[in-house]
Short mmCIF file of C-alpha atoms in Angstrom, two decimals:
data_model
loop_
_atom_site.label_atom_id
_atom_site.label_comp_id
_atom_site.label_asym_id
_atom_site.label_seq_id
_atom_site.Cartn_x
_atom_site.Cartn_y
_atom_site.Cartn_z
CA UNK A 926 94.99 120.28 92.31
CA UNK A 927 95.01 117.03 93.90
CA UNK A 928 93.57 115.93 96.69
CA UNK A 929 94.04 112.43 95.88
CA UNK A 930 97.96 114.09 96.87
CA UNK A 931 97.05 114.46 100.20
CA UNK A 932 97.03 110.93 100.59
CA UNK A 933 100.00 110.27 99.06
CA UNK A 934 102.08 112.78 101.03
CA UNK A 935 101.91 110.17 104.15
CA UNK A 936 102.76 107.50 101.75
CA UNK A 937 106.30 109.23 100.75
CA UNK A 938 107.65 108.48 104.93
CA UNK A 939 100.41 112.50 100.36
CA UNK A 940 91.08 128.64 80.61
CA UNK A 941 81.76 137.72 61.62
CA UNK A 942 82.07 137.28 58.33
CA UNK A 943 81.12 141.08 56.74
CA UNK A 944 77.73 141.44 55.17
CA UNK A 945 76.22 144.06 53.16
CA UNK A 946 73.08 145.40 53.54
CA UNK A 947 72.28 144.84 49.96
CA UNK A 948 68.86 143.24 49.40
CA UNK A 949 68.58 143.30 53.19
CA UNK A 950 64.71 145.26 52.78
CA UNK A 951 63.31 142.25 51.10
CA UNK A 952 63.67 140.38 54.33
CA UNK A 953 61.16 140.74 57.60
CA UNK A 954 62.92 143.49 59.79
CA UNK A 955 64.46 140.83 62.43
CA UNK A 956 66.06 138.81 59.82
CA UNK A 957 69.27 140.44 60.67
CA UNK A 958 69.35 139.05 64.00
CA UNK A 959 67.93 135.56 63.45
CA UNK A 960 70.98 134.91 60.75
CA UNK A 961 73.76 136.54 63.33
CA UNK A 962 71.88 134.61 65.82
CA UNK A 963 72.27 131.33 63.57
CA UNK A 964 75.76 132.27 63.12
CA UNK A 965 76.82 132.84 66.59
CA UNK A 966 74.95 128.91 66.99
CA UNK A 967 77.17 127.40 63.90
CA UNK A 968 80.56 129.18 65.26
CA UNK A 969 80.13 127.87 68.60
CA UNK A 970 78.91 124.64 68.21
CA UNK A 971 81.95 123.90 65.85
CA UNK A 972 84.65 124.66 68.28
CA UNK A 973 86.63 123.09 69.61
CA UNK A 974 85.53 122.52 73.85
CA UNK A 975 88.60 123.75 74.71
CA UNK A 976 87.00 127.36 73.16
CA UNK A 977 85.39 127.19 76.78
CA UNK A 978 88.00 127.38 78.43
CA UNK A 979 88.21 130.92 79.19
CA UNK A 980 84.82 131.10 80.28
CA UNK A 981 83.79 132.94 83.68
CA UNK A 982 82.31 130.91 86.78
CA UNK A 983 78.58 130.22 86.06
CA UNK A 984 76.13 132.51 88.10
CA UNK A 985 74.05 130.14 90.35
CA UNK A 986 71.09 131.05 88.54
CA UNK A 987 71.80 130.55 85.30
CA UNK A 988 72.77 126.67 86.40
CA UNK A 989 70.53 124.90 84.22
CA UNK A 990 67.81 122.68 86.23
CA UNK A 991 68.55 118.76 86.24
CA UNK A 992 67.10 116.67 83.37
CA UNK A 993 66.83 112.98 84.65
CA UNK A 994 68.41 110.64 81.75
CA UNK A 995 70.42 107.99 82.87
CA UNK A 996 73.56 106.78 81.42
CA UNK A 997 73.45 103.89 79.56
CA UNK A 998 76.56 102.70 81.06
CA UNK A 999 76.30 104.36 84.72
CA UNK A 1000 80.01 104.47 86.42
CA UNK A 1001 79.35 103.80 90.06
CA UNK A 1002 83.46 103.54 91.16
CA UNK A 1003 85.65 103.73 94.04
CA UNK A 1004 89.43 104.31 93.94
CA UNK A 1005 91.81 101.98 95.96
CA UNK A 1006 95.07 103.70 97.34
CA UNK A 1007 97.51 102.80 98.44
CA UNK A 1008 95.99 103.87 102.02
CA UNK A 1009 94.25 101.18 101.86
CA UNK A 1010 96.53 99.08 102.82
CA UNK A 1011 94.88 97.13 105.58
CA UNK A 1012 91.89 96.08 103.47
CA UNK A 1013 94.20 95.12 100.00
CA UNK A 1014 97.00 93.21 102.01
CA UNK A 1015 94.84 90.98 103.64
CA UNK A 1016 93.00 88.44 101.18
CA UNK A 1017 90.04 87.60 103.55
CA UNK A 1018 89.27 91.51 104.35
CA UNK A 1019 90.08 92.62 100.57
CA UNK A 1020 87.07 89.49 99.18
CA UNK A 1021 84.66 90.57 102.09
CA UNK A 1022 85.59 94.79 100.61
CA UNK A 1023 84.69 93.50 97.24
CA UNK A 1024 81.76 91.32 98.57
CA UNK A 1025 80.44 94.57 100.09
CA UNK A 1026 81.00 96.98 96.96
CA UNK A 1027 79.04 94.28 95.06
CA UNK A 1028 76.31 93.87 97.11
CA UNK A 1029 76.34 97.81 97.46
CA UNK A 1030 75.56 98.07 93.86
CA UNK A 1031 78.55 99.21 92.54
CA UNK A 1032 80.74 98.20 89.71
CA UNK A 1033 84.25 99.65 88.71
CA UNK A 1034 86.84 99.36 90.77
CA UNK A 1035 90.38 101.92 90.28
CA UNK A 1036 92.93 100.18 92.22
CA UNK A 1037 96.54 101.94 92.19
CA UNK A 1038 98.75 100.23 90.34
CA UNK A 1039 101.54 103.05 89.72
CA UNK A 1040 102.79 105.38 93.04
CA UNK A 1041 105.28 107.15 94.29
CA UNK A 1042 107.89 105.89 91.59
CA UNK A 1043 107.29 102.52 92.25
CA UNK A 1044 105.02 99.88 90.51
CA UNK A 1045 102.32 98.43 93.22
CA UNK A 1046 101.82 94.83 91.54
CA UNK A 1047 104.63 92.02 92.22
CA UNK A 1048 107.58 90.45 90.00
CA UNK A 1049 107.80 93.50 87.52
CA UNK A 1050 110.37 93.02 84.77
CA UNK A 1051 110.26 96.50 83.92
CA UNK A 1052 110.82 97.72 87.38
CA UNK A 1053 113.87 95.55 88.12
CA UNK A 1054 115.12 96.79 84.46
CA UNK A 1055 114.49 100.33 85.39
CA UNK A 1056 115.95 99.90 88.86
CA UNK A 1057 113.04 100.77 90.85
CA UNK A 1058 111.93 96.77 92.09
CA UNK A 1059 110.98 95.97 95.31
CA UNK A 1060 110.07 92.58 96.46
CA UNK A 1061 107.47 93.37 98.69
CA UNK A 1062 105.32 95.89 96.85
CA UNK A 1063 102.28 94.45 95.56
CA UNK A 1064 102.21 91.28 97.47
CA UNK A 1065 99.74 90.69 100.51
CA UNK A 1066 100.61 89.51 104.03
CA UNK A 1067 100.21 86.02 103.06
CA UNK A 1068 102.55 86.26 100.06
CA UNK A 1069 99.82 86.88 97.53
CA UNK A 1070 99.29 89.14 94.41
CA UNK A 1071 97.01 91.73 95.52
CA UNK A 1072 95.78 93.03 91.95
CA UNK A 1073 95.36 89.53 90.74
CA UNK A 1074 93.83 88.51 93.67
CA UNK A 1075 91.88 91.96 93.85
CA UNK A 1076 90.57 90.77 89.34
CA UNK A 1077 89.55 87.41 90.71
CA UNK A 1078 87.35 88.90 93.45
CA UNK A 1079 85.66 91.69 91.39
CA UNK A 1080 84.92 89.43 88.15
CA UNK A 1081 83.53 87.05 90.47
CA UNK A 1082 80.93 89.82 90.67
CA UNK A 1083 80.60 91.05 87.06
CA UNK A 1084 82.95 93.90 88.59
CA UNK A 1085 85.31 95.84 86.58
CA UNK A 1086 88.77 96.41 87.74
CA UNK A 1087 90.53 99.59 85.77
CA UNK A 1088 94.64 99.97 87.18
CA UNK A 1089 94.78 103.47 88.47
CA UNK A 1090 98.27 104.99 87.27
CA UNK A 1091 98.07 107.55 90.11
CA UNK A 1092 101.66 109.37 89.80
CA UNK A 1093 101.41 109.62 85.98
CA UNK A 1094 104.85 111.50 85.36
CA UNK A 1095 105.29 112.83 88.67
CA UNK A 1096 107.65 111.20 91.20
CA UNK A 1097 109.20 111.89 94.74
CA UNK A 1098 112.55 113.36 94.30
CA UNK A 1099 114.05 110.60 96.32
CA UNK A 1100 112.68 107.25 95.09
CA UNK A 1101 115.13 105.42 93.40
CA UNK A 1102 113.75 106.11 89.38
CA UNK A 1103 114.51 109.71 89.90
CA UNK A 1104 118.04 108.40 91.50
CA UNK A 1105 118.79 105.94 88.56
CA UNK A 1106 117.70 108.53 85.98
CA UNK A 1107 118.06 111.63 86.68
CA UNK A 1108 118.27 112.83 82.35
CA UNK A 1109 114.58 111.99 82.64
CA UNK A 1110 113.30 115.57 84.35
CA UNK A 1111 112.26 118.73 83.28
CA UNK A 1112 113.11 122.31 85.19
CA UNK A 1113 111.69 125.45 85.74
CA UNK A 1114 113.19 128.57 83.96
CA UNK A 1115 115.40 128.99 86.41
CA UNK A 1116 116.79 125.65 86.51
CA UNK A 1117 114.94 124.36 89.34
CA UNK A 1118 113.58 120.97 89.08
CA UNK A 1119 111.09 120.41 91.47
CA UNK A 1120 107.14 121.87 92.94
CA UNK A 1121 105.66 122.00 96.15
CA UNK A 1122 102.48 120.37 96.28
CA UNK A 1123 99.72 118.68 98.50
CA UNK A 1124 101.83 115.25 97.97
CA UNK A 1125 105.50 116.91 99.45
CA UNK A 1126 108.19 118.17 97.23
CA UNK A 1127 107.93 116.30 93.80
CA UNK A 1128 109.47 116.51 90.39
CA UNK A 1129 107.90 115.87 87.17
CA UNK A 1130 109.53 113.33 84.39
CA UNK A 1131 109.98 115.09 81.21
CA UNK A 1132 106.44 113.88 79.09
CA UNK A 1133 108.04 114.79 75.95
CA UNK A 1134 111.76 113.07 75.56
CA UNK A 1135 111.43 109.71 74.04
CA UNK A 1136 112.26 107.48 76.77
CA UNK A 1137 109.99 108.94 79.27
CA UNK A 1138 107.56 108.09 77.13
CA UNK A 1139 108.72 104.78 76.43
CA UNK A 1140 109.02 103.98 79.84
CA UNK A 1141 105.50 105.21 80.41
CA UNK A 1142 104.10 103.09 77.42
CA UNK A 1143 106.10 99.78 78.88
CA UNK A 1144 104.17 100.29 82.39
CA UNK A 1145 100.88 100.58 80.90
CA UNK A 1146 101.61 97.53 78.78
CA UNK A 1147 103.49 95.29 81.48
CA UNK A 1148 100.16 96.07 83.68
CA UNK A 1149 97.42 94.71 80.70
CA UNK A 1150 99.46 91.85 79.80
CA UNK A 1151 100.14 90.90 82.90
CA UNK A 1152 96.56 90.93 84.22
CA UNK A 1153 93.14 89.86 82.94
CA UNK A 1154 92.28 93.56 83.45
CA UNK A 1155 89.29 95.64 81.95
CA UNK A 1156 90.96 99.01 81.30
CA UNK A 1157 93.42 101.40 82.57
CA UNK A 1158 93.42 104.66 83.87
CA UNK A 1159 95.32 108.08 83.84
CA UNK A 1160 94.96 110.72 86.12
CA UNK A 1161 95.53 114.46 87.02
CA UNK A 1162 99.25 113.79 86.68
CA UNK A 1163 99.17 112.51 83.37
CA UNK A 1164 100.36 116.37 82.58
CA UNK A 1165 102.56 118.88 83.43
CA UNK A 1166 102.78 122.12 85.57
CA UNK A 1167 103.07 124.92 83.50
CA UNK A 1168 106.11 126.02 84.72
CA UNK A 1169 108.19 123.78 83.52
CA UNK A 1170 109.50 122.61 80.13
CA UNK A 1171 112.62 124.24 79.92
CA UNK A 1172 114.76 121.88 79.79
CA UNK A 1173 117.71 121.64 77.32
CA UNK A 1174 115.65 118.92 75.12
CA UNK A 1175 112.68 120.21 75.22
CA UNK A 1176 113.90 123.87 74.20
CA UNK A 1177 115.59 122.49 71.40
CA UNK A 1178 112.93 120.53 70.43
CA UNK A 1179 110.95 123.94 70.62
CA UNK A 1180 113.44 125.75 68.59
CA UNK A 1181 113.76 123.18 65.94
CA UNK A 1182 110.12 122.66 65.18
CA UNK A 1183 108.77 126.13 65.16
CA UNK A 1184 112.09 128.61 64.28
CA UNK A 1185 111.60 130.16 67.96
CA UNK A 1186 113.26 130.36 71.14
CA UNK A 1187 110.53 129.25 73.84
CA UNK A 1188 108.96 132.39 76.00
CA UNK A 1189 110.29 133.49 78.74
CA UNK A 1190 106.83 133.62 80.24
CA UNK A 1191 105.27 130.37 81.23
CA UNK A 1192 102.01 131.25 80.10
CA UNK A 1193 102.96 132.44 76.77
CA UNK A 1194 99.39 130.74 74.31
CA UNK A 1195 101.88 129.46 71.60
CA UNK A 1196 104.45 127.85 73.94
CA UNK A 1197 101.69 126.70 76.36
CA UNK A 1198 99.39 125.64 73.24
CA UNK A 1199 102.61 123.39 71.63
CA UNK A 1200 103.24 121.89 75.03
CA UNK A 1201 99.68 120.53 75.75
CA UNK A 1202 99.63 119.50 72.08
CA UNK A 1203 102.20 117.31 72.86
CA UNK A 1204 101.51 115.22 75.70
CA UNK A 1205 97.96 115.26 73.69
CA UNK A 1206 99.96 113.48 70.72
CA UNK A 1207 101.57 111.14 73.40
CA UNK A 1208 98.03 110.05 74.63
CA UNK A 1209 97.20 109.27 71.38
CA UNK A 1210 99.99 106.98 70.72
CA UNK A 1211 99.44 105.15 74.23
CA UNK A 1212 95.91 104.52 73.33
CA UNK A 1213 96.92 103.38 70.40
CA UNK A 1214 99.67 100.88 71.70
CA UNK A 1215 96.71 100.18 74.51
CA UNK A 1216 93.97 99.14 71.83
CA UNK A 1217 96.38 96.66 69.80
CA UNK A 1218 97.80 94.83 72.80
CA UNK A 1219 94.03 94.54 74.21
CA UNK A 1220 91.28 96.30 72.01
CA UNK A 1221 88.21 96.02 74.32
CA UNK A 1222 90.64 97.85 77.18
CA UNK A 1223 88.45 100.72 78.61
CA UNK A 1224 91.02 104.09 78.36
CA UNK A 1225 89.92 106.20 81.43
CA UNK A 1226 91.12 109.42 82.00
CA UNK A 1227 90.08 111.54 85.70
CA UNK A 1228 91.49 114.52 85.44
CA UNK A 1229 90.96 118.09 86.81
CA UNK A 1230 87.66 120.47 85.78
CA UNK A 1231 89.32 121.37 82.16
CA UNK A 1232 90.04 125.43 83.21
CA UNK A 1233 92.67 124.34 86.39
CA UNK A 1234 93.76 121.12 83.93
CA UNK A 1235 94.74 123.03 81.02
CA UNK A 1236 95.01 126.66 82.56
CA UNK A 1237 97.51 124.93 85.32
CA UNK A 1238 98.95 121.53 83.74
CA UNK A 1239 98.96 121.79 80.08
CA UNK A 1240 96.78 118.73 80.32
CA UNK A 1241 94.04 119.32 77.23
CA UNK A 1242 91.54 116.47 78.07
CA UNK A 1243 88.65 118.15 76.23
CA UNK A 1244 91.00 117.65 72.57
CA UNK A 1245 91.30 114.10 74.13
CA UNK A 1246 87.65 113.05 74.08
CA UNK A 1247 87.16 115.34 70.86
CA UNK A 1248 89.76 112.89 69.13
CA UNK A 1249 88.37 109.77 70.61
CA UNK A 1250 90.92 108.35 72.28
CA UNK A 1251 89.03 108.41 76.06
CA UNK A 1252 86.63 105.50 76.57
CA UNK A 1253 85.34 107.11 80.08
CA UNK A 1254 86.02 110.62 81.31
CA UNK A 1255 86.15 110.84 85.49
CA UNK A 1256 86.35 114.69 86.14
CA UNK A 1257 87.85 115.30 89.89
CA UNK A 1258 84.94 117.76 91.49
CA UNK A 1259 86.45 117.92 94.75
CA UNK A 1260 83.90 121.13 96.11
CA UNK A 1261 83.17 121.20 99.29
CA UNK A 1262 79.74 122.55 99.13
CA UNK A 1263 77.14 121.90 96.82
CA UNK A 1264 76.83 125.60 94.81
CA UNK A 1265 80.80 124.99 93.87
CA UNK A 1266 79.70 121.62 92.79
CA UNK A 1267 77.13 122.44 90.60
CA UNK A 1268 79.03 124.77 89.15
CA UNK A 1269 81.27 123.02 87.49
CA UNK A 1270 79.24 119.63 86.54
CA UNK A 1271 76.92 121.80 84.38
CA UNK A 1272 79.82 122.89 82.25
CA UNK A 1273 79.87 122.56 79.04
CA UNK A 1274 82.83 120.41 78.11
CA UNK A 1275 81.31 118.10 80.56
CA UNK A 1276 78.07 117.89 79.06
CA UNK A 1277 79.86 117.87 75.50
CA UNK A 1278 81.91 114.86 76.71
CA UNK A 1279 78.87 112.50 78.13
CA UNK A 1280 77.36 112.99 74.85
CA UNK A 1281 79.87 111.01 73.65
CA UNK A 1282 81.55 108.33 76.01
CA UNK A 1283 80.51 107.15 79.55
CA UNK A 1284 80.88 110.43 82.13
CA UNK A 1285 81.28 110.52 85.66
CA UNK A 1286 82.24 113.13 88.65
CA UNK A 1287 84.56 112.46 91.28
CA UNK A 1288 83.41 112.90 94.71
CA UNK A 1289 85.53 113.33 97.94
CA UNK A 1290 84.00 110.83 100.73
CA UNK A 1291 86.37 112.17 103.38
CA UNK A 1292 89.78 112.15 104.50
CA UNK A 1293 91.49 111.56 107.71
CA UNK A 1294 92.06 114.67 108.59
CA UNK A 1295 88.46 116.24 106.48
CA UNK A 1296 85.33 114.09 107.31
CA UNK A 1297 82.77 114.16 104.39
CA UNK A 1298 78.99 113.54 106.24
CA UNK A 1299 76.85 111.38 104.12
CA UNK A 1300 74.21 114.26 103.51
CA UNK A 1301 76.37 115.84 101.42
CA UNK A 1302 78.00 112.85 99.51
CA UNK A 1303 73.99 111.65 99.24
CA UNK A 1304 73.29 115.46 97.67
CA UNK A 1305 76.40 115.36 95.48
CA UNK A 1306 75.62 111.79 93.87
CA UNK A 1307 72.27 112.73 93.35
CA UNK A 1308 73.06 115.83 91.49
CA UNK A 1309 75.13 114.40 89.60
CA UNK A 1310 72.91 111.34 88.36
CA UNK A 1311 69.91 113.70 87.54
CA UNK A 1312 72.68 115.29 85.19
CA UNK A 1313 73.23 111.79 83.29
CA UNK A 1314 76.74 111.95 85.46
CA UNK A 1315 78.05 108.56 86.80
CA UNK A 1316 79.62 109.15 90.25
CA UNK A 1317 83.23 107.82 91.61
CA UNK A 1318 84.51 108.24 94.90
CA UNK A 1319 87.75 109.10 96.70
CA UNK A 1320 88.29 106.84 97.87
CA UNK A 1321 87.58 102.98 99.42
CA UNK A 1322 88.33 103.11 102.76
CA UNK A 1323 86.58 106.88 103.60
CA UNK A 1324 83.37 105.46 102.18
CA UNK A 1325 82.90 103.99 105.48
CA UNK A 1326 85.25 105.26 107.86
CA UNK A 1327 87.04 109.01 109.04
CA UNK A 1328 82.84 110.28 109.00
CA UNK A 1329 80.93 111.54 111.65
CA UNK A 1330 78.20 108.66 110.94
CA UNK A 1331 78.71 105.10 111.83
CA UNK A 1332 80.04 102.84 109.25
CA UNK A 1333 76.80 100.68 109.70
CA UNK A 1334 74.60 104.03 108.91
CA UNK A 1335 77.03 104.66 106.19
CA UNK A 1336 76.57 101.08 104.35
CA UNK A 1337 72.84 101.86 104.28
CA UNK A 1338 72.88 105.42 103.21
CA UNK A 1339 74.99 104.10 100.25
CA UNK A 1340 72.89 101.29 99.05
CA UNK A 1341 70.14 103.50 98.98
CA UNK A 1342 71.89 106.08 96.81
CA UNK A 1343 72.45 102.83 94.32
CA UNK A 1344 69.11 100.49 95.04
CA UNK A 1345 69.72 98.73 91.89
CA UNK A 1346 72.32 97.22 89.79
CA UNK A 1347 74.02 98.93 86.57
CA UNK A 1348 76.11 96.34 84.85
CA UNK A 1349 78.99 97.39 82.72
CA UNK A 1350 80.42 95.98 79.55
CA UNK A 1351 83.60 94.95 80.58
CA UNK A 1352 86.65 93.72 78.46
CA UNK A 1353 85.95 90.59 78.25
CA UNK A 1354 82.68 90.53 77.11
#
């Protein structure tokens, strides 16, 4: 999970009906199998996607071959961290970024708006209520807004700008909204409150007491009220490591709604099942709140391929799009070689979801440390778009830079990959 973590780890200081054989003579001698055969079709096709989850790797040659159909809305994104600090703090170099992404074709920008346990947008009565304000975050070297700055620049394009809510309800254990509320966390079984992973040691807000999610909802809402903005956006830690949960509310909460103490094991299907199902429920009421402060508001989720997402973080975005409450669907495919790639953009709950709403892949452009050559982002994105798959990258500043071509070569390998516009409908059309 989580490369985008990486990043932010330098930023903390980075799963038959019976018949009878009665009459069965009067039928040609294959009938048998054509109606198991139908049945088998019916079954599947009315499960749910998460049915899939379970499902082994995909053989390279069974990967079905690419059938050109492009999107109707094609994503063509970039994310903005908060490592990009050198192009969003200064207003000249963050128009000329914005100038180039335009000119480059593309249009959706995901700039960071939540990080780290600290809003990344300027004068937030929510974090000065919740303790967790800072002056300086979110304002550029010459004392401006960088997100409204950052809306002016992209709409001035016919860009859309969709606040990235990176941290979702993870935070550092020493940033000052863990400090102030400290009631808010889960644990482990064993009382232990906090993971390892790619972005330090972290702990995880509790997703299902009531003033998590409150909190939560109030962030999402400050940000679209605040700011002429076209969506917002919810990532791979929008969830929660399996792990954890047992805390005292949440066992309680367990106890009283199904008669049972929670398992002792983790992975336990009920207890892991009524977990997801309840950050699902949570989704659904943020949406909600989301489409009556600001109805045309795009709700984009990126998360994980669905076996790590659910399997590993209880995070069930499959039920999501089933249920309609995603607007785009941004699935992290972070392989570093093109067979692992494939793999998992020909999945089924992938092509299930771009049936329905506007579907994209992420794709790694490099890292400090992990240089991405063009060839293979060039391969990736054109896998992808063959497969009706809009294409985001991870993230601005590695489109460019930390690769073993020249940023010059790079600008020109990239607006060949997108040699055309694709205009979106944005939120305010």
């Amino acid at each position: 999970m989580q490369l985008r973590a990486l990043l932010a780890k330098s930023r903390l200081k980075s799963n038959k009906s019976p018949l009878t054989r009665k009459g069965w003579q009067k039928f040609p001698k294959n009938f048998g199998l054509l109606v198991l055969a139908s049945l088998i079709t019916v079954l599947l096709i009315g499960q749910p996607i998460k049915a899939f989850a379970q499902l082994i790797p995909i053989p390279q040659e069974q990967i079905a071959p690419p059938v050109a159909q492009p999107p109707a809305q094609e994503i063509r994104g970039v994310w903005m961290t908060s490592n990009d600090t050198d192009v969003l703090m200064d207003n000249a170099k963050l128009q000329n970024a914005v100038n180039q992404l335009a000119q480059l074709n593309f249009n959706t920008i995901y700039p960071v708006v939540w990080n780290s346990g600290y809003v990344q947008y300027p004068n937030s009565e929510l974090a000065k209520k919740t303790g967790i304000y800072q002056s300086y975050i979110g304002k550029g070297s010459q004392g401006q807004d960088i997100l409204a700055e950052l809306i002016k620049f992209a709409h001035h394009h016919r860009l859309l700008v969709i606040p990235w809510f990176e941290f979702g309800f993870m935070a550092p254990q020493t940033s000052e909204l863990v400090l102030n509320h400290p009631n808010w966390l889960t644990q482990k079984q064993d009382g232990s409150q906090t993971s390892i992973s790619a972005a330090g040691e972290v702990v995880w807000l509790n997703p299902f007491l009531p003033e998590v999610q409150q909190f939560m909802t109030d962030l999402v809402l400050e940000v679209i009220s605040k700011y002429n903005v076209d969506g917002v956006q919810f990532d791979d830690h929008t969830c929660l490591p399996k792990e954890f949960g047992y805390d005292r509310y949440t066992l309680a909460l367990y106890k009283q709604e199904t008669g049972k103490d929670a398992p002792t094991n983790p992975e336990d299907p009920a207890w892991m099942r009524w977990r997801a199902d309840k950050i699902t429920a949570f989704m659904t009421q943020l949406n909600q709140a989301v489409k009556q402060r600001k109805p045309q508001a795009i709700f984009s989720v990126s998360p994980n391929p669905y076996i790590t997402a659910y399997n590993g973080y209880l995070q069930d975005w499959t039920t999501w799009v089933e249920q309609n409450i995603v607007d785009e669907l941004i699935v992290q495919v972070y392989r570093p070689d093109m067979p692992s790639f494939l793999e998992q953009i020909v999945r089924p709950e992938i092509q299930a979801a771009q049936q329905k709403i506007p579907t994209a892949v992420g794709v790694l452009t490099g890292l400090r440390n992990r240089p991405v050559p063009m060839p293979l982002i060039q391969s990736k994105v054109q896998a992808a778009r063959d497969r009706g798959l809009g294409v985001t990258f991870f993230f601005y500043e590695s489109l460019w830079e930390y690769a073993p071509e020249s940023s010059t070569e790079r600008k020109s390998n990239f607006k060949a990959l997108f040699n055309s516009p694709a205009s979106r409908i944005t939120a305010q059309q």
